[in-house]
Coordinates of C-alpha atoms in Angstrom, one line a residue:
Chain A
A1 CA 105.9 88.6 77.3
Q2 CA 105.4 91.8 79.1
T3 CA 106.8 92.2 82.6
V4 CA 106.6 94.9 85.2
T5 CA 109.3 95.2 87.9
Q6 CA 109.1 97.2 91.1
S7 CA 112.4 97.0 92.8
Q8 CA 111.5 98.5 96.1
P9 CA 109.4 96.1 98.2
E10 CA 109.1 98.6 101.1
M11 CA 109.8 102.3 101.8
S12 CA 109.3 104.7 104.7
V13 CA 109.4 108.5 104.6
Q14 CA 108.5 111.3 107.0
E15 CA 105.3 113.2 106.5
A16 CA 105.7 116.2 104.1
E17 CA 108.7 114.7 102.4
T18 CA 108.9 113.8 98.7
V19 CA 109.2 110.1 97.8
T20 CA 109.8 108.4 94.4
L21 CA 108.7 104.9 93.6
S22 CA 110.4 103.1 90.8
C23 CA 108.9 100.9 88.1
T24 CA 110.4 99.4 84.9
Y25 CA 108.7 97.3 82.3
D26 CA 109.6 95.3 79.3
T27 CA 107.6 95.2 76.1
S28 CA 108.1 95.2 72.3
E29 CA 104.9 97.2 71.8
S30 CA 105.0 100.9 71.0
N31 CA 101.4 101.8 72.0
Y32 CA 100.4 101.0 75.5
Y33 CA 99.2 102.6 78.8
L34 CA 100.8 102.7 82.2
F35 CA 99.1 103.2 85.5
W36 CA 99.8 103.5 89.2
Y37 CA 97.3 102.1 91.6
K38 CA 97.1 102.5 95.4
Q39 CA 95.8 99.9 97.7
P40 CA 95.3 101.1 101.3
P41 CA 94.6 98.6 104.1
S42 CA 90.9 98.5 103.1
R43 CA 92.2 96.6 100.1
Q44 CA 90.3 98.7 97.6
M45 CA 92.3 99.3 94.4
I46 CA 92.4 103.0 93.6
L47 CA 93.8 104.6 90.4
V48 CA 96.4 107.2 91.2
I49 CA 97.6 108.3 87.7
R50 CA 97.7 107.1 84.1
Q51 CA 100.1 107.7 81.2
E52 CA 99.6 107.0 77.5
A53 CA 102.8 105.9 75.9
Y54 CA 102.3 108.1 72.9
K55 CA 102.3 111.3 75.0
Q56 CA 105.7 112.7 75.8
Q57 CA 104.4 114.9 78.6
N58 CA 104.5 113.4 82.0
A59 CA 101.1 113.0 83.7
T60 CA 100.3 114.9 86.9
E61 CA 97.5 114.6 89.4
N62 CA 97.8 117.1 92.2
R63 CA 100.7 115.9 94.5
F64 CA 101.3 112.9 92.2
S65 CA 103.4 113.0 89.1
V66 CA 105.3 110.5 87.0
N67 CA 108.6 110.5 85.2
F68 CA 108.0 108.5 82.0
Q69 CA 111.1 107.5 80.1
K70 CA 109.9 105.5 77.2
A71 CA 113.3 104.6 75.8
A72 CA 114.4 103.3 79.2
K73 CA 111.1 101.7 79.8
S74 CA 110.8 103.4 83.1
F75 CA 107.7 104.8 84.8
S76 CA 108.4 106.2 88.3
L77 CA 105.9 107.8 90.6
K78 CA 106.7 110.9 92.7
I79 CA 104.6 111.8 95.7
S80 CA 105.2 115.4 96.9
D81 CA 104.3 116.7 100.3
S82 CA 103.5 113.2 101.5
Q83 CA 100.6 112.7 103.9
L84 CA 99.7 110.0 106.4
G85 CA 96.8 108.9 104.1
D86 CA 99.3 108.0 101.4
T87 CA 100.4 105.0 103.4
A88 CA 99.5 102.1 101.2
M89 CA 100.7 99.5 98.7
Y90 CA 101.5 101.0 95.3
F91 CA 101.3 99.0 92.2
C92 CA 102.6 99.9 88.8
A93 CA 100.6 98.4 85.9
F94 CA 101.2 98.0 82.1
R95 CA 98.5 97.7 79.5
D96 CA 98.5 96.9 75.8
D97 CA 95.4 94.6 75.7
K98 CA 95.7 92.8 79.0
I99 CA 96.9 94.5 82.1
I100 CA 99.7 93.2 84.3
F101 CA 101.0 94.5 87.6
G102 CA 104.2 94.7 89.4
K103 CA 104.6 93.1 92.8
G104 CA 104.1 96.4 94.6
T105 CA 105.9 98.8 96.9
R106 CA 104.6 99.1 100.5
L107 CA 104.9 102.8 101.4
H108 CA 104.8 104.0 105.0
I109 CA 104.4 107.7 105.8
L110 CA 105.7 108.4 109.2
P111 CA 104.3 111.2 111.5
Chain B
D1 CA 76.8 104.6 89.0
A2 CA 77.3 101.3 90.7
G3 CA 80.9 100.0 90.6
V4 CA 82.1 96.5 90.0
I5 CA 80.2 94.2 92.3
Q6 CA 81.7 91.0 93.6
S7 CA 80.3 88.3 95.8
P8 CA 80.9 86.9 98.3
R9 CA 83.1 89.3 100.2
H10 CA 84.4 86.5 102.3
E11 CA 84.3 82.8 101.9
V12 CA 85.6 80.1 104.2
T13 CA 85.4 76.5 102.9
E14 CA 87.0 73.2 103.4
M15 CA 89.4 71.5 101.1
G16 CA 87.7 69.7 98.3
Q17 CA 84.7 71.9 98.2
E18 CA 83.6 73.8 95.1
V19 CA 83.9 77.6 95.3
T20 CA 82.1 80.0 93.0
L21 CA 83.0 83.7 92.9
R22 CA 80.8 86.1 91.1
C23 CA 81.3 89.4 89.4
K24 CA 79.0 92.1 87.9
P25 CA 81.1 94.5 85.8
I26 CA 80.2 98.2 85.2
S27 CA 77.6 98.6 82.6
G28 CA 79.1 99.4 79.2
H29 CA 82.5 98.0 80.0
D30 CA 83.7 95.5 77.4
Y31 CA 86.7 94.0 79.2
L32 CA 86.6 91.9 82.4
F33 CA 89.6 90.7 84.3
W34 CA 90.0 88.2 87.1
Y35 CA 93.1 88.6 89.4
R36 CA 94.4 86.7 92.4
Q37 CA 96.3 88.5 95.1
T38 CA 98.6 86.8 97.6
M39 CA 101.5 88.1 99.6
M40 CA 104.0 85.9 97.8
R41 CA 102.9 86.4 94.2
G42 CA 101.3 89.8 94.3
L43 CA 98.5 90.5 91.7
E44 CA 98.3 87.7 89.2
L45 CA 96.2 87.9 86.1
L46 CA 94.1 84.7 85.8
I47 CA 92.0 85.4 82.8
Y48 CA 90.4 88.2 80.9
F49 CA 87.4 88.6 78.6
N50 CA 86.6 91.0 75.8
N51 CA 82.9 91.2 74.8
N52 CA 82.2 88.1 76.8
V53 CA 84.8 86.0 75.0
P54 CA 87.8 84.7 76.9
I55 CA 91.0 86.1 75.3
D56 CA 93.8 84.9 77.5
D57 CA 93.5 82.2 80.2
S58 CA 97.2 81.5 80.4
G59 CA 97.2 82.7 84.0
M60 CA 94.7 80.1 85.2
P61 CA 96.8 77.9 87.6
E62 CA 95.4 74.5 86.6
D63 CA 92.3 72.7 85.5
R64 CA 90.7 73.1 88.8
F65 CA 90.0 76.7 87.9
S66 CA 87.4 77.8 85.3
A67 CA 85.8 81.1 84.4
K68 CA 82.8 82.0 82.4
M69 CA 81.1 85.1 81.1
P70 CA 77.6 84.1 79.9
N71 CA 76.6 87.7 79.2
A72 CA 77.9 91.3 79.5
S73 CA 76.8 91.7 83.0
F74 CA 77.9 88.6 84.8
S75 CA 81.0 86.4 85.2
T76 CA 82.0 83.6 87.5
L77 CA 85.3 82.1 88.6
K78 CA 85.0 78.5 89.9
I79 CA 87.4 76.4 91.8
Q80 CA 86.7 72.7 92.0
P81 CA 88.0 71.1 94.1
S82 CA 89.5 73.8 96.2
E83 CA 92.8 73.4 98.0
P84 CA 94.4 75.4 100.9
R85 CA 96.9 77.0 98.5
D86 CA 94.0 78.6 96.7
S87 CA 93.5 80.9 99.7
A88 CA 93.8 84.5 98.4
V89 CA 91.9 87.6 97.6
Y90 CA 90.3 87.4 94.2
F91 CA 89.6 90.6 92.3
C92 CA 87.3 91.2 89.4
A93 CA 87.9 94.4 87.4
S94 CA 86.3 95.9 84.3
T95 CA 87.3 98.5 81.8
K96 CA 86.1 100.1 78.6
D97 CA 88.4 100.2 75.5
A98 CA 92.0 101.1 76.6
G99 CA 91.0 102.8 79.8
E100 CA 92.0 102.1 83.4
L101 CA 90.7 99.2 85.4
F102 CA 87.8 99.6 87.8
F103 CA 88.1 97.0 90.6
G104 CA 85.6 95.3 92.8
E105 CA 86.2 95.1 96.5
G106 CA 87.5 91.6 96.2
S107 CA 86.5 88.2 97.5
R108 CA 88.7 86.8 100.3
L109 CA 88.8 83.0 100.1
T110 CA 90.1 80.8 102.9
V111 CA 90.3 77.1 102.2
L112 CA 90.9 75.1 105.4

């Protein structure tokens, strides 16, 4: 069965710093998708970035980028120039058909 | 475009009562997922449908939980009888093909 592991329950960084959230997964599939979702205190789930496993190039969305290492089954999220509004829970998710989530990393951006 | 619509947003009920949560997915989406979120367990997948057919319900905790999708625009998650340990936020989400999930705002359930 597929699993998603986020090993950092909580992190804090100063505003404007760069932070990396880690995610590893386990699967025997070769075609799948990976996502990072953000959940602010409003509890709304917001897509941050997605990565198709067949693409070697790492996805980037403005200040957000991923380091996708398929052989190592690793999918980390880097947030550059962090802002106070980035404070939220961040969930890594894996999809082949169904979509499963890691337990999340609570990120605090400090002023 | 309307997003995924869930109701109710909040529900407070007493142990033993029946609870029905409702979801309207985004039009044209052929997958629908139900998740439960708690502090201890995170986001757990309960069940998902493809083209209105349940594909995997292995995450449904026990027989007290049931889910239906009678048509492409409506799904329900029912808990009968409810227990205090069912207290959680329940999310419905939909997607098309292999795309990303679009979530509803969630239904916060409190069972006293």
